[in-house]
């Protein structure tokens, strides 16, 4: 729950806007730093979750690297102070121009997702007279038990390289003179809250590593991607995911060789809980069976409910009235522009302030200008007086 002083501050700011609680962000980053340092793990922040420059700069100040999926994310990371040697670059469809940006910037590692991509990187690195360092993104065929739109680690999937392709990858690598294999990369999906899934990933990686070492292939690092989930239902009780257990699982179950580094690409778990979308009620409209609370924010500001039917906690910050059920909807001309059906809220009226919680990850980052709407601004707790 936001405290009442916050509401007074919010009431003078035009809505909708993203609100970032920098104290939550800071507390989260401190714990990630503390727990990952225990084991010497390397963290790359998954920029796709939130590329806001102030958020990115804050994360960088803890010494974390960046995980990018586009040339523009690489540029944004460099501008935000991330050193090139801490930038990894993944993506199934890296364009020639983006590969060039990565080569020019001397990034730490390309996470390669297909044989044709490796061929192209090799060719472009040769022209640039460079050796590109790569990890192969392996599809470990581990089910993440999460929403099927954000599952990526099962075999029939556009991401990564499957086991049956390993032999041809090795053949290719032997002939590519301008790429050097330095890592194995995995990422099985997002919003994973069942921690046993990560144990399963570790055990599968152990097997895959064995396959490679049986063939005398040893890599400097393993990258296990991101995917750790957050508590969308209870943002106040659980503002920070349990990183003690999370990193502990990798320490317990993953067999690393001496000097082999372990890398992570954490997105949502670092930034989701620090952000809320703040909106105002434009109208309360009576339907046949339901009441609609129509907000001035919609799927253009937070796409997740419309795209994945994702749950976000909705709070009315202005009312203490008797609770009633509302369908909380946005103003966009799409029926899917709905943040929640039959949401229990205190009696709600025009101009009430509404907070849609846990919107720091994949909120602002997935905003669009559909219906020619303006992009909502961002407000930071440490800049309010
Ligand atoms: N590494 C790779 C290769 C990824 O594809 C992703 C996310 C991450 C790391 C970071 O995952 P995270 O720690 O944030 O789970 N828009 C969706 C989520 C898509 C995630 C895509 N990949 C959503 O709003 O739920």
Short mmCIF file of C-alpha atoms and ligand atoms in Angstrom, two decimals:
data_model
loop_
_atom_site.label_atom_id
_atom_site.label_comp_id
_atom_site.label_asym_id
_atom_site.label_seq_id
_atom_site.Cartn_x
_atom_site.Cartn_y
_atom_site.Cartn_z
CA UNK A 1 0.00 0.00 0.00
CA UNK A 2 1.23 3.47 -0.76
CA UNK A 3 1.19 5.74 2.25
CA UNK A 4 -1.01 8.82 2.30
CA UNK A 5 1.79 11.36 1.83
CA UNK A 6 2.54 9.70 -1.51
CA UNK A 7 -1.05 10.26 -2.59
CA UNK A 8 -0.76 13.98 -1.90
CA UNK A 9 2.37 14.10 -4.02
CA UNK A 10 0.71 12.12 -6.80
CA UNK A 11 -2.37 14.31 -6.92
CA UNK A 12 -0.48 17.16 -8.59
CA UNK A 13 1.07 15.04 -11.33
CA UNK A 14 -0.79 14.56 -14.63
CA UNK A 15 -1.73 10.90 -15.15
CA UNK A 16 -0.99 8.31 -16.38
CA UNK A 17 2.64 7.92 -15.29
CA UNK A 18 5.03 5.22 -14.20
CA UNK A 19 6.13 5.61 -10.63
CA UNK A 20 9.42 4.07 -9.49
CA UNK A 21 10.15 3.52 -5.82
CA UNK A 22 13.92 3.85 -5.84
CA UNK A 23 14.22 2.50 -2.32
CA UNK A 24 12.70 -0.82 -3.37
CA UNK A 25 15.01 -0.90 -6.38
CA UNK A 26 18.02 -0.15 -4.21
CA UNK A 27 17.12 -2.77 -1.59
CA UNK A 28 16.63 -5.35 -4.34
CA UNK A 29 19.93 -4.54 -6.00
CA UNK A 30 21.77 -4.71 -2.71
CA UNK A 31 20.45 -8.20 -2.05
CA UNK A 32 21.22 -9.39 -5.59
CA UNK A 33 24.73 -8.02 -5.20
CA UNK A 34 25.26 -9.56 -1.77
CA UNK A 35 23.89 -13.00 -2.65
CA UNK A 36 25.52 -13.31 -6.08
CA UNK A 37 28.88 -12.12 -4.73
CA UNK A 38 28.88 -14.94 -2.18
CA UNK A 39 29.57 -17.33 -5.04
CA UNK A 40 31.36 -14.96 -7.42
CA UNK A 41 28.44 -15.05 -9.89
CA UNK A 42 28.21 -12.47 -12.69
CA UNK A 43 24.92 -10.63 -13.21
CA UNK A 44 23.84 -9.04 -16.48
CA UNK A 45 20.69 -6.96 -16.19
CA UNK A 46 18.19 -7.92 -18.93
CA UNK A 47 17.62 -4.49 -20.43
CA UNK A 48 14.44 -5.60 -22.18
CA UNK A 49 12.63 -5.53 -18.82
CA UNK A 50 13.08 -1.79 -18.42
CA UNK A 51 15.40 0.39 -20.47
CA UNK A 52 14.64 3.64 -18.66
CA UNK A 53 18.01 5.43 -18.47
CA UNK A 54 17.66 6.29 -14.76
CA UNK A 55 16.83 2.69 -13.86
CA UNK A 56 19.66 1.43 -16.03
CA UNK A 57 22.18 3.83 -14.52
CA UNK A 58 21.14 2.86 -11.00
CA UNK A 59 21.57 -0.83 -11.80
CA UNK A 60 24.93 -0.18 -13.43
CA UNK A 61 26.14 1.63 -10.30
CA UNK A 62 26.18 -1.78 -8.56
CA UNK A 63 28.67 -3.07 -11.09
CA UNK A 64 26.25 -5.34 -12.95
CA UNK A 65 26.59 -5.98 -16.68
CA UNK A 66 23.87 -5.84 -19.35
CA UNK A 67 22.01 -8.46 -21.35
CA UNK A 68 20.85 -6.97 -24.65
CA UNK A 69 18.63 -8.18 -27.48
CA UNK A 70 19.08 -5.38 -29.99
CA UNK A 71 21.66 -2.96 -31.29
CA UNK A 72 19.77 -0.13 -29.62
CA UNK A 73 19.87 -1.90 -26.26
CA UNK A 74 23.64 -2.22 -26.67
CA UNK A 75 23.86 1.51 -27.41
CA UNK A 76 21.61 2.38 -24.46
CA UNK A 77 23.73 0.19 -22.17
CA UNK A 78 26.94 1.86 -23.28
CA UNK A 79 25.36 5.30 -22.79
CA UNK A 80 24.29 4.24 -19.30
CA UNK A 81 27.87 3.38 -18.37
CA UNK A 82 27.90 -0.42 -18.74
CA UNK A 83 31.39 -1.48 -19.79
CA UNK A 84 31.44 -3.33 -23.15
CA UNK A 85 33.18 -6.28 -21.54
CA UNK A 86 30.09 -6.88 -19.39
CA UNK A 87 27.58 -6.81 -22.27
CA UNK A 88 26.06 -10.00 -23.67
CA UNK A 89 23.92 -9.97 -26.78
CA UNK A 90 21.20 -12.54 -27.53
CA UNK A 91 18.32 -12.74 -30.00
CA UNK A 92 17.16 -15.10 -32.75
CA UNK A 93 17.16 -12.40 -35.40
CA UNK A 94 20.27 -10.27 -35.07
CA UNK A 95 20.48 -8.00 -38.12
CA UNK A 96 23.75 -7.31 -39.95
CA UNK A 97 23.71 -3.77 -38.63
CA UNK A 98 23.19 -4.92 -35.06
CA UNK A 99 25.99 -7.46 -35.32
CA UNK A 100 28.21 -4.67 -36.61
CA UNK A 101 27.30 -2.49 -33.60
CA UNK A 102 28.22 -5.35 -31.27
CA UNK A 103 31.50 -6.01 -33.07
CA UNK A 104 32.42 -2.32 -33.10
CA UNK A 105 31.69 -2.12 -29.37
CA UNK A 106 33.82 -5.19 -28.50
CA UNK A 107 31.12 -6.71 -26.32
CA UNK A 108 31.84 -9.62 -23.98
CA UNK A 109 29.84 -12.27 -25.82
CA UNK A 110 27.28 -12.99 -28.55
CA UNK A 111 24.73 -15.57 -27.43
CA UNK A 112 24.20 -17.36 -30.75
CA UNK A 113 20.91 -18.96 -31.55
CA UNK A 114 21.48 -20.70 -34.90
CA UNK A 115 24.13 -22.03 -37.25
CA UNK A 116 23.39 -19.44 -39.99
CA UNK A 117 23.82 -16.69 -37.39
CA UNK A 118 27.25 -18.05 -36.40
CA UNK A 119 28.25 -18.14 -40.07
CA UNK A 120 27.30 -14.50 -40.48
CA UNK A 121 29.07 -13.36 -37.29
CA UNK A 122 32.17 -15.25 -38.41
CA UNK A 123 32.06 -13.59 -41.83
CA UNK A 124 31.51 -10.10 -40.42
CA UNK A 125 34.18 -10.55 -37.74
CA UNK A 126 36.63 -11.61 -40.44
CA UNK A 127 35.92 -8.40 -42.39
CA UNK A 128 36.41 -6.38 -39.21
CA UNK A 129 39.61 -8.28 -38.48
CA UNK A 130 38.28 -9.36 -35.10
CA UNK A 131 37.61 -12.55 -33.18
CA UNK A 132 34.03 -12.51 -31.93
CA UNK A 133 33.47 -14.32 -28.66
CA UNK A 134 30.35 -16.42 -28.64
CA UNK A 135 28.27 -18.68 -26.43
CA UNK A 136 25.85 -21.08 -28.00
CA UNK A 137 22.33 -20.77 -26.74
CA UNK A 138 21.22 -24.27 -26.04
CA UNK A 139 17.66 -25.31 -25.83
CA UNK A 140 17.79 -27.61 -22.80
CA UNK A 141 14.25 -28.94 -23.22
CA UNK A 142 13.28 -28.06 -19.67
CA UNK A 143 9.70 -26.98 -19.11
CA UNK A 144 9.51 -23.76 -17.14
CA UNK A 145 5.90 -24.29 -15.98
CA UNK A 146 5.00 -20.74 -16.85
CA UNK A 147 2.74 -18.99 -19.36
CA UNK A 148 3.20 -20.62 -22.78
CA UNK A 149 3.93 -17.24 -24.38
CA UNK A 150 6.98 -16.78 -22.14
CA UNK A 151 8.25 -20.38 -22.18
CA UNK A 152 11.37 -20.65 -24.28
CA UNK A 153 13.31 -23.72 -23.20
CA UNK A 154 11.32 -26.54 -24.78
CA UNK A 155 12.44 -28.14 -28.00
CA UNK A 156 9.82 -26.92 -30.48
CA UNK A 157 10.65 -23.29 -30.05
CA UNK A 158 12.27 -20.63 -32.19
CA UNK A 159 14.93 -20.02 -29.52
CA UNK A 160 18.30 -21.68 -29.18
CA UNK A 161 19.99 -24.74 -30.62
CA UNK A 162 18.68 -28.23 -29.90
CA UNK A 163 20.63 -31.30 -29.00
CA UNK A 164 20.28 -32.91 -32.40
CA UNK A 165 22.14 -29.95 -33.93
CA UNK A 166 25.19 -30.11 -31.64
CA UNK A 167 27.29 -32.18 -34.05
CA UNK A 168 26.82 -29.76 -36.93
CA UNK A 169 27.54 -26.82 -34.59
CA UNK A 170 30.86 -28.38 -33.63
CA UNK A 171 31.68 -29.05 -37.27
CA UNK A 172 30.92 -25.43 -38.10
CA UNK A 173 32.92 -24.09 -35.18
CA UNK A 174 35.98 -26.01 -36.29
CA UNK A 175 35.92 -24.13 -39.58
CA UNK A 176 34.94 -20.65 -38.36
CA UNK A 177 38.23 -18.88 -37.78
CA UNK A 178 36.86 -15.59 -36.50
CA UNK A 179 34.67 -16.79 -33.70
CA UNK A 180 35.74 -18.24 -30.42
CA UNK A 181 33.42 -20.40 -28.33
CA UNK A 182 33.66 -19.17 -24.73
CA UNK A 183 30.34 -20.17 -23.20
CA UNK A 184 27.15 -22.17 -23.11
CA UNK A 185 23.97 -20.15 -22.71
CA UNK A 186 20.54 -21.21 -21.49
CA UNK A 187 17.28 -19.42 -20.81
CA UNK A 188 14.11 -21.42 -20.29
CA UNK A 189 11.40 -18.84 -19.78
CA UNK A 190 10.20 -16.04 -17.58
CA UNK A 191 8.15 -15.51 -14.41
CA UNK A 192 9.28 -18.88 -13.02
CA UNK A 193 8.21 -19.13 -9.40
CA UNK A 194 8.62 -22.88 -8.98
CA UNK A 195 12.26 -23.00 -7.90
CA UNK A 196 12.53 -26.74 -8.60
CA UNK A 197 12.52 -25.77 -12.28
CA UNK A 198 15.95 -24.17 -11.78
CA UNK A 199 17.20 -27.30 -10.07
CA UNK A 200 16.03 -29.25 -13.15
CA UNK A 201 17.87 -26.77 -15.35
CA UNK A 202 21.10 -27.28 -13.37
CA UNK A 203 20.89 -31.06 -13.69
CA UNK A 204 20.28 -30.81 -17.44
CA UNK A 205 23.19 -28.39 -17.85
CA UNK A 206 25.44 -30.86 -16.02
CA UNK A 207 24.54 -33.51 -18.62
CA UNK A 208 25.06 -31.13 -21.53
CA UNK A 209 28.40 -29.93 -20.15
CA UNK A 210 29.47 -33.56 -19.93
CA UNK A 211 28.57 -34.09 -23.60
CA UNK A 212 30.86 -31.21 -24.53
CA UNK A 213 33.72 -32.18 -22.24
CA UNK A 214 33.57 -35.75 -23.58
CA UNK A 215 34.45 -34.11 -26.89
CA UNK A 216 37.25 -32.05 -25.34
CA UNK A 217 35.27 -28.83 -25.50
CA UNK A 218 35.65 -26.68 -22.41
CA UNK A 219 34.16 -23.24 -22.01
CA UNK A 220 35.01 -20.36 -19.68
CA UNK A 221 31.47 -19.66 -18.66
CA UNK A 222 27.95 -20.96 -18.31
CA UNK A 223 25.12 -18.47 -18.65
CA UNK A 224 21.81 -19.62 -17.17
CA UNK A 225 19.75 -16.65 -18.40
CA UNK A 226 17.03 -15.08 -16.31
CA UNK A 227 13.47 -16.04 -15.61
CA UNK A 228 13.14 -15.75 -11.86
CA UNK A 229 9.57 -14.68 -11.07
CA UNK A 230 8.06 -12.16 -8.66
CA UNK A 231 4.95 -12.12 -6.46
CA UNK A 232 2.34 -10.19 -8.45
CA UNK A 233 -0.34 -11.00 -5.87
CA UNK A 234 1.47 -9.63 -2.80
CA UNK A 235 3.82 -6.81 -3.83
CA UNK A 236 3.90 -5.34 -0.31
CA UNK A 237 4.48 -8.58 1.60
CA UNK A 238 7.03 -9.84 -0.95
CA UNK A 239 8.75 -6.87 -2.54
CA UNK A 240 12.03 -8.75 -3.07
CA UNK A 241 12.26 -12.29 -4.45
CA UNK A 242 14.13 -14.85 -2.37
CA UNK A 243 17.56 -14.50 -3.94
CA UNK A 244 19.19 -16.46 -1.10
CA UNK A 245 17.42 -19.65 -2.19
CA UNK A 246 17.65 -18.81 -5.89
CA UNK A 247 21.44 -18.46 -6.04
CA UNK A 248 21.80 -21.25 -3.46
CA UNK A 249 20.16 -23.70 -5.90
CA UNK A 250 22.78 -23.02 -8.57
CA UNK A 251 25.54 -23.31 -6.02
CA UNK A 252 24.18 -26.65 -4.83
CA UNK A 253 23.21 -28.34 -8.07
CA UNK A 254 25.33 -26.96 -10.89
CA UNK A 255 28.73 -28.56 -11.36
CA UNK A 256 31.17 -25.91 -12.48
CA UNK A 257 34.76 -26.67 -13.46
CA UNK A 258 37.53 -24.88 -11.62
CA UNK A 259 37.64 -21.26 -12.87
CA UNK A 260 34.41 -21.68 -14.83
CA UNK A 261 32.25 -18.59 -14.33
CA UNK A 262 28.50 -18.57 -13.86
CA UNK A 263 26.50 -15.75 -15.44
CA UNK A 264 22.87 -14.73 -15.02
CA UNK A 265 20.59 -12.44 -17.03
CA UNK A 266 18.06 -11.16 -14.53
CA UNK A 267 15.32 -8.82 -15.70
CA UNK A 268 11.94 -8.99 -13.99
CA UNK A 269 13.22 -10.06 -10.58
CA UNK A 270 15.36 -6.91 -10.36
CA UNK A 271 12.87 -4.26 -11.45
CA UNK A 272 9.25 -5.47 -11.41
CA UNK A 273 8.32 -4.55 -7.85
CA UNK A 274 9.78 -1.04 -7.84
CA UNK A 275 7.36 0.18 -10.51
CA UNK A 276 3.66 1.04 -10.51
CA UNK A 277 1.48 2.52 -13.17
CA UNK A 278 -0.49 5.42 -11.69
CA UNK A 279 -3.72 6.34 -13.39
CA UNK A 280 -6.95 8.22 -12.76
CA UNK A 281 -10.53 7.05 -13.08
CA UNK A 282 -12.15 8.88 -15.96
CA UNK A 283 -15.64 7.43 -15.59
CA UNK A 284 -17.53 4.81 -13.68
CA UNK A 285 -20.02 3.30 -16.07
CA UNK A 286 -22.82 0.88 -15.21
CA UNK A 287 -23.01 -2.13 -17.47
CA UNK A 288 -25.80 -4.74 -17.44
CA UNK A 289 -24.21 -6.90 -14.76
CA UNK A 290 -21.00 -5.12 -13.99
CA UNK A 291 -19.59 -1.70 -13.22
CA UNK A 292 -16.73 -0.48 -15.33
CA UNK A 293 -14.02 1.72 -13.87
CA UNK A 294 -12.60 3.36 -16.99
CA UNK A 295 -9.03 4.56 -16.46
CA UNK A 296 -6.89 7.05 -18.33
CA UNK A 297 -4.20 4.31 -18.66
CA UNK A 298 -4.62 1.31 -20.89
CA UNK A 299 -2.83 -1.45 -22.75
CA UNK A 300 -0.64 1.23 -24.33
CA UNK A 301 0.98 1.82 -20.92
CA UNK A 302 0.82 -1.76 -19.60
CA UNK A 303 0.29 -4.45 -22.19
CA UNK A 304 0.74 -7.52 -20.01
CA UNK A 305 -2.92 -8.02 -18.95
CA UNK A 306 -4.15 -7.66 -22.56
CA UNK A 307 -1.39 -9.80 -24.06
CA UNK A 308 -0.98 -12.57 -21.47
CA UNK A 309 -4.02 -12.06 -19.26
CA UNK A 310 -1.39 -11.31 -16.65
CA UNK A 311 -2.54 -10.42 -13.15
CA UNK A 312 -1.47 -7.09 -11.63
CA UNK A 313 -2.72 -5.94 -8.26
CA UNK A 314 -4.98 -2.89 -8.59
CA UNK A 315 -5.45 -0.41 -5.75
CA UNK A 316 -7.63 2.64 -5.37
CA UNK A 317 -5.44 5.16 -3.55
CA UNK A 318 -8.19 7.74 -3.02
CA UNK A 319 -11.06 5.85 -1.45
CA UNK A 320 -11.80 4.04 1.82
CA UNK A 321 -15.43 3.31 0.93
CA UNK A 322 -17.27 -0.01 1.01
CA UNK A 323 -15.80 -2.44 -1.46
CA UNK A 324 -17.53 -3.26 -4.70
CA UNK A 325 -16.56 -5.20 -7.81
CA UNK A 326 -15.42 -3.39 -10.92
CA UNK A 327 -14.12 -4.35 -14.31
CA UNK A 328 -11.09 -2.09 -14.51
CA UNK A 329 -10.54 -1.12 -18.14
CA UNK A 330 -8.52 1.30 -20.24
CA UNK A 331 -9.62 3.78 -22.89
CA UNK A 332 -8.19 1.93 -25.92
CA UNK A 333 -10.48 0.68 -28.69
CA UNK A 334 -9.90 -3.02 -27.97
CA UNK A 335 -11.97 -5.32 -25.79
CA UNK A 336 -8.79 -6.86 -24.43
CA UNK A 337 -7.85 -3.48 -22.97
CA UNK A 338 -8.82 -4.66 -19.51
CA UNK A 339 -6.63 -4.68 -16.39
CA UNK A 340 -8.89 -6.94 -14.37
CA UNK A 341 -12.41 -8.28 -14.17
CA UNK A 342 -14.51 -8.22 -10.99
CA UNK A 343 -11.78 -6.46 -9.08
CA UNK A 344 -12.79 -5.67 -5.52
CA UNK A 345 -12.10 -1.98 -4.86
CA UNK A 346 -13.38 0.55 -2.33
CA UNK A 347 -16.28 2.57 -3.81
CA UNK A 348 -14.70 4.17 -6.84
CA UNK A 349 -15.55 7.47 -8.52
CA UNK A 350 -14.26 9.84 -11.19
CA UNK A 351 -10.77 11.25 -10.49
CA UNK A 352 -9.78 8.56 -7.97
CA UNK A 353 -6.12 7.63 -8.24
CA UNK A 354 -5.45 4.01 -9.16
CA UNK A 355 -2.14 2.17 -8.76
CA UNK A 356 -1.44 -0.87 -10.90
CA UNK A 357 1.37 -2.59 -9.07
CA UNK A 358 4.42 -4.63 -10.06
CA UNK A 359 4.71 -2.76 -13.35
CA UNK A 360 8.45 -2.05 -13.27
CA UNK A 361 9.28 -4.91 -15.63
CA UNK A 362 7.84 -5.14 -19.14
CA UNK A 363 5.58 -2.13 -18.44
CA UNK A 364 7.21 1.03 -19.73
CA UNK A 365 9.42 -1.16 -21.93
CA UNK A 366 6.41 -2.52 -23.85
CA UNK A 367 4.51 0.77 -24.13
CA UNK A 368 3.14 1.69 -27.53
CA UNK A 369 1.67 4.69 -29.25
CA UNK A 370 -1.42 2.82 -30.45
CA UNK A 371 -4.37 5.19 -30.92
CA UNK A 372 -1.69 7.86 -31.24
CA UNK A 373 -1.41 8.15 -27.49
CA UNK A 374 1.42 9.96 -25.78
CA UNK A 375 4.10 7.88 -24.06
CA UNK A 376 3.54 8.18 -20.31
CA UNK A 377 6.31 9.88 -18.32
CA UNK A 378 8.27 8.30 -15.45
CA UNK A 379 8.43 9.72 -11.95
CA UNK A 380 11.08 8.65 -9.43
CA UNK A 381 10.51 8.58 -5.67
CA UNK A 382 13.86 10.23 -4.97
CA UNK A 383 12.93 13.19 -7.16
CA UNK A 384 9.64 13.98 -5.40
CA UNK A 385 9.84 16.42 -2.52
N1 LIG B 1 17.64 -13.73 -21.05
C1 LIG B 1 16.95 -14.03 -22.16
C2 LIG B 1 17.64 -14.72 -23.24
C3 LIG B 1 15.60 -13.70 -22.25
O1 LIG B 1 14.92 -14.01 -23.36
C4 LIG B 1 14.95 -13.04 -21.18
C5 LIG B 1 13.55 -12.67 -21.27
C6 LIG B 1 15.72 -12.73 -20.04
C7 LIG B 1 17.05 -13.10 -20.00
C8 LIG B 1 15.14 -12.03 -18.84
O2 LIG B 1 14.13 -12.78 -18.27
P1 LIG B 1 13.47 -12.32 -16.89
O3 LIG B 1 14.53 -12.41 -15.81
O4 LIG B 1 12.96 -10.95 -17.05
O5 LIG B 1 12.37 -13.31 -16.71
N2 LIG B 1 7.23 -9.63 -21.85
C9 LIG B 1 7.09 -10.81 -21.02
C10 LIG B 1 8.42 -11.40 -20.62
C11 LIG B 1 9.27 -11.79 -21.80
C12 LIG B 1 10.62 -12.29 -21.39
C13 LIG B 1 11.50 -12.45 -22.59
N3 LIG B 1 12.83 -12.89 -22.30
C14 LIG B 1 6.26 -10.44 -19.80
O6 LIG B 1 5.81 -9.30 -19.71
O7 LIG B 1 6.00 -11.29 -18.96
#
